[in-house]
Amino acid sequence: MRKRGITVKLFAVTALFFMVFYAMIMIFQLLFFDRFYQHYKTKEVAKHIHQLAEGYEKNSWSEDELTKQTLSYMRETKSPLTIVDADGYQLVQDPFNIMLEKEDGNVVEVSLSLLVINYGKQIRALNITKGDTLIVQGEPDAMVPSVIYPSVITKDTSSIGEASGENEVTIEGKVKSTSLPKNGVTNRGLGLLYDALLEWFPLDEAQIKQLSNGESMQRDWVEPWSGKHNLVLIEPFKKDGEIQYMFSVTSLQEIKDTNEALRIFYIYIGIAGIFLILLLSIFYSRLVSRPLIKLNEMAKKMVHLDFSSAKPIKQKDELGSLSNNMLIMAQNLNVALNDLKQANGKLKEDMEKREQMEKEQREFFEYASHELKTPLSIVKSFAEGLQDGVSPDKQDHYIEVIIEEADKMEGLIKDMLDLAKLENGAIKLRKVSFLLSEMIEGLADKLFCIAKEKNVSIEIMPKNEQPILADYEWMERVMKNFLINAVRHSEPNSVIAIRIELDQEKGDSVFIIENKGMQIPEEQLDKIWKRFYRTESSRSRMTGGTGLGLAIVQQILDLHGFHYGAENMPDGVRFYFRFK
């Protein structure tokens, strides 16, 4: 089964989460918002009307203060309010009024609430202010003659309203004060208030009993002629020993209409919302998954011990911190791995050297025991002959052979000790400056008898010779071994050529010794420097020395830091080394 990537999973989970969340919002909005808002509206309006009734009951407010508080309530709740008795008669002046002073000095209250229902905008358009002269035509209140309910108001040449023609009077005066409706109170709200008064009053006995107990009343009221829903609130309070009622009406129809419109609106916004959710989910999933994918790729490379391509994620958050920590870890692991590789390589080299050393030691002991076995056997045999009583004329010969073989064993042991000292670094060089040609001339004189036996001559040809800075005794050992080796492997009646020259191109000097004779096989040129190594396995110990000469030469030249080697010539072999 194909594995789903983290981007797809994050996209699916994010999209599902947002869709469920969005669906929950829509469901609660469509199914519960209506009831929630109605409950909230009822609670807020009931709290405000209770506070207003409590304040009016406990404080001695003037008519102006009561009007101010009533208008404040109407602005905050967007609901009209009045104070009535059990029969529905208003007990306070109209909150919307004009106080008009006539020529005789009497003040008349022009109640505007009924006129505002149909002409609210026109009244505000008249821009009535203090000092304006108005002509008011209307019907006076039967109980309070100083209150008039206008049907027509005229300012200058502008008039609003329509005369009814029955029991109306006309008065003229100057505006003393005004209390006009603001835009926050709808004209329909005032009309709704008076329609509700006619519908609900007078109160029945059950309602009066509930209100007499100090309980407020909130009822859902449906207008019979329009079917619209409203909330009627009646708050009882005592004033001057009498029970009065604050009566307010709040429309709930706007909530229902708005909710119905939202149902249709959410269909369209839901489609757009789904597309937006999908886009946001894609963006979010990629935003989160991109650094995770990079971290995963980095980790995969680290699994295969590839720390070279690790790059940090440039983010200032937890993922960026994780990336930096992984980068530091990769760098540390890379350093540790390289150190481990170097340590392993060195350990491997040390083990190989140790194995090679052990192998050389075994070979050394094998060769040494082999080289010592023959002279010891000879010494033993001749000593036993002397013990058995050989003839007197042979005794001298036996003694000479024993002494000769003892000298050879002594030389072998001396070479073995010298080689061990050189290999262990126990030798400290005492360098002096001298000419090699002079040293070789002295050695050639000492080896004259050996060379004469094979009728071999030694020629020394220095050319621009420079002094060599080296340990005189050990370099004498090198020259002696080279000379003896050349004499032993030279053809009879041949010349050993020795050249000491200055190499102008390389800026150093070179020592060369050449002898004519059998060549060394090319594959064995690098092996001749090993201990007890002979180019011919069939060669007896009588044709060569101890087998340690060139091994000692190698150690001495290495100790001096000279470059050396051996190579074949068309008719012989050449040994050389370079020095400054």
PDB file of C-alpha atoms in Angstrom, residues 406-506:
ATOM      1  CA  ALA A 406      84.034 -18.352  15.097  1.00  0.00           C
ATOM      2  CA  ASP A 407      85.039 -15.068  13.394  1.00  0.00           C
ATOM      3  CA  LYS A 408      82.112 -15.449  10.989  1.00  0.00           C
ATOM      4  CA  MET A 409      79.683 -16.067  13.831  1.00  0.00           C
ATOM      5  CA  GLU A 410      81.123 -13.090  15.662  1.00  0.00           C
ATOM      6  CA  GLY A 411      80.625 -10.908  12.572  1.00  0.00           C
ATOM      7  CA  LEU A 412      77.053 -12.157  12.129  1.00  0.00           C
ATOM      8  CA  ILE A 413      76.189 -11.450  15.739  1.00  0.00           C
ATOM      9  CA  LYS A 414      77.809  -8.007  15.524  1.00  0.00           C
ATOM     10  CA  ASP A 415      75.796  -7.202  12.396  1.00  0.00           C
ATOM     11  CA  MET A 416      72.616  -8.406  14.084  1.00  0.00           C
ATOM     12  CA  LEU A 417      73.264  -6.202  17.120  1.00  0.00           C
ATOM     13  CA  ASP A 418      74.096  -3.186  14.979  1.00  0.00           C
ATOM     14  CA  LEU A 419      70.942  -3.693  12.900  1.00  0.00           C
ATOM     15  CA  ALA A 420      68.794  -3.972  16.048  1.00  0.00           C
ATOM     16  CA  LYS A 421      70.279  -0.731  17.386  1.00  0.00           C
ATOM     17  CA  LEU A 422      69.607   1.054  14.097  1.00  0.00           C
ATOM     18  CA  GLU A 423      66.044  -0.209  13.837  1.00  0.00           C
ATOM     19  CA  ASN A 424      65.239   0.756  17.440  1.00  0.00           C
ATOM     20  CA  GLY A 425      66.606   4.283  16.988  1.00  0.00           C
ATOM     21  CA  ALA A 426      69.161   3.747  19.723  1.00  0.00           C
ATOM     22  CA  ILE A 427      71.952   5.250  17.583  1.00  0.00           C
ATOM     23  CA  LYS A 428      72.696   8.959  17.851  1.00  0.00           C
ATOM     24  CA  LEU A 429      74.571  10.326  14.876  1.00  0.00           C
ATOM     25  CA  ARG A 430      77.683  12.393  15.361  1.00  0.00           C
ATOM     26  CA  LYS A 431      77.870  14.268  12.111  1.00  0.00           C
ATOM     27  CA  VAL A 432      81.066  15.725  10.738  1.00  0.00           C
ATOM     28  CA  SER A 433      82.057  17.066   7.341  1.00  0.00           C
ATOM     29  CA  PHE A 434      84.425  14.990   5.214  1.00  0.00           C
ATOM     30  CA  LEU A 435      85.106  13.816   1.646  1.00  0.00           C
ATOM     31  CA  LEU A 436      83.752  10.404   0.657  1.00  0.00           C
ATOM     32  CA  SER A 437      86.562   9.868  -1.884  1.00  0.00           C
ATOM     33  CA  GLU A 438      89.183   9.982   0.843  1.00  0.00           C
ATOM     34  CA  MET A 439      87.229   7.491   2.958  1.00  0.00           C
ATOM     35  CA  ILE A 440      86.773   5.123   0.003  1.00  0.00           C
ATOM     36  CA  GLU A 441      90.467   5.234  -0.900  1.00  0.00           C
ATOM     37  CA  GLY A 442      91.342   4.036   2.590  1.00  0.00           C
ATOM     38  CA  LEU A 443      88.775   1.235   2.415  1.00  0.00           C
ATOM     39  CA  ALA A 444      89.962   0.171  -1.055  1.00  0.00           C
ATOM     40  CA  ASP A 445      93.487  -0.286   0.293  1.00  0.00           C
ATOM     41  CA  LYS A 446      92.157  -2.487   3.095  1.00  0.00           C
ATOM     42  CA  LEU A 447      90.139  -4.580   0.604  1.00  0.00           C
ATOM     43  CA  PHE A 448      92.994  -4.895  -1.857  1.00  0.00           C
ATOM     44  CA  CYS A 449      93.606  -8.571  -1.071  1.00  0.00           C
ATOM     45  CA  ILE A 450      89.933  -9.523  -1.507  1.00  0.00           C
ATOM     46  CA  ALA A 451      89.742  -7.667  -4.827  1.00  0.00           C
ATOM     47  CA  LYS A 452      92.999  -9.207  -6.023  1.00  0.00           C
ATOM     48  CA  GLU A 453      91.629 -12.728  -5.532  1.00  0.00           C
ATOM     49  CA  LYS A 454      89.059 -12.028  -8.316  1.00  0.00           C
ATOM     50  CA  ASN A 455      91.433  -9.761 -10.228  1.00  0.00           C
ATOM     51  CA  VAL A 456      88.967  -6.846  -9.757  1.00  0.00           C
ATOM     52  CA  SER A 457      90.185  -3.251  -9.689  1.00  0.00           C
ATOM     53  CA  ILE A 458      88.507  -0.297  -7.956  1.00  0.00           C
ATOM     54  CA  GLU A 459      88.434   3.133  -9.684  1.00  0.00           C
ATOM     55  CA  ILE A 460      87.376   6.259  -7.764  1.00  0.00           C
ATOM     56  CA  MET A 461      86.326   9.209  -9.976  1.00  0.00           C
ATOM     57  CA  PRO A 462      85.294  12.312  -8.010  1.00  0.00           C
ATOM     58  CA  LYS A 463      83.958  15.263 -10.039  1.00  0.00           C
ATOM     59  CA  ASN A 464      83.267  18.593  -8.352  1.00  0.00           C
ATOM     60  CA  GLU A 465      83.008  16.604  -5.140  1.00  0.00           C
ATOM     61  CA  GLN A 466      81.391  18.384  -2.178  1.00  0.00           C
ATOM     62  CA  PRO A 467      81.924  17.407   1.473  1.00  0.00           C
ATOM     63  CA  ILE A 468      79.264  15.248   3.058  1.00  0.00           C
ATOM     64  CA  LEU A 469      77.850  15.961   6.516  1.00  0.00           C
ATOM     65  CA  ALA A 470      77.371  12.579   8.174  1.00  0.00           C
ATOM     66  CA  ASP A 471      78.454  10.231  10.936  1.00  0.00           C
ATOM     67  CA  TYR A 472      81.923   9.124   9.870  1.00  0.00           C
ATOM     68  CA  GLU A 473      81.909   5.649  11.446  1.00  0.00           C
ATOM     69  CA  TRP A 474      78.483   4.642  10.161  1.00  0.00           C
ATOM     70  CA  MET A 475      79.135   6.015   6.671  1.00  0.00           C
ATOM     71  CA  GLU A 476      82.396   4.016   6.664  1.00  0.00           C
ATOM     72  CA  ARG A 477      80.250   0.958   7.383  1.00  0.00           C
ATOM     73  CA  VAL A 478      78.009   1.863   4.389  1.00  0.00           C
ATOM     74  CA  MET A 479      80.957   2.305   2.029  1.00  0.00           C
ATOM     75  CA  LYS A 480      82.582  -0.929   3.245  1.00  0.00           C
ATOM     76  CA  ASN A 481      79.383  -2.913   2.671  1.00  0.00           C
ATOM     77  CA  PHE A 482      78.922  -1.391  -0.804  1.00  0.00           C
ATOM     78  CA  LEU A 483      82.544  -2.214  -1.733  1.00  0.00           C
ATOM     79  CA  ILE A 484      82.462  -5.776  -0.367  1.00  0.00           C
ATOM     80  CA  ASN A 485      79.121  -6.394  -2.054  1.00  0.00           C
ATOM     81  CA  ALA A 486      80.463  -5.060  -5.382  1.00  0.00           C
ATOM     82  CA  VAL A 487      83.621  -7.159  -5.167  1.00  0.00           C
ATOM     83  CA  ARG A 488      81.714 -10.371  -4.382  1.00  0.00           C
ATOM     84  CA  HIS A 489      79.282  -9.924  -7.262  1.00  0.00           C
ATOM     85  CA  SER A 490      81.722  -8.629  -9.897  1.00  0.00           C
ATOM     86  CA  GLU A 491      82.925 -10.675 -12.782  1.00  0.00           C
ATOM     87  CA  PRO A 492      86.620 -11.614 -12.710  1.00  0.00           C
ATOM     88  CA  ASN A 493      88.965  -9.204 -14.473  1.00  0.00           C
ATOM     89  CA  SER A 494      86.358  -6.345 -14.229  1.00  0.00           C
ATOM     90  CA  VAL A 495      86.454  -2.809 -12.893  1.00  0.00           C
ATOM     91  CA  ILE A 496      84.339  -1.417 -10.049  1.00  0.00           C
ATOM     92  CA  ALA A 497      83.609   2.242 -10.917  1.00  0.00           C
ATOM     93  CA  ILE A 498      82.877   4.705  -8.121  1.00  0.00           C
ATOM     94  CA  ARG A 499      81.715   8.251  -9.012  1.00  0.00           C
ATOM     95  CA  ILE A 500      81.047  11.145  -6.667  1.00  0.00           C
ATOM     96  CA  GLU A 501      79.530  14.060  -8.598  1.00  0.00           C
ATOM     97  CA  LEU A 502      77.737  17.354  -8.062  1.00  0.00           C
ATOM     98  CA  ASP A 503      74.302  17.449  -9.724  1.00  0.00           C
ATOM     99  CA  GLN A 504      73.926  21.055 -10.871  1.00  0.00           C
ATOM    100  CA  GLU A 505      70.246  20.679 -11.806  1.00  0.00           C
ATOM    101  CA  LYS A 506      69.053  19.207  -8.495  1.00  0.00           C
TER     102      LYS A 506
END
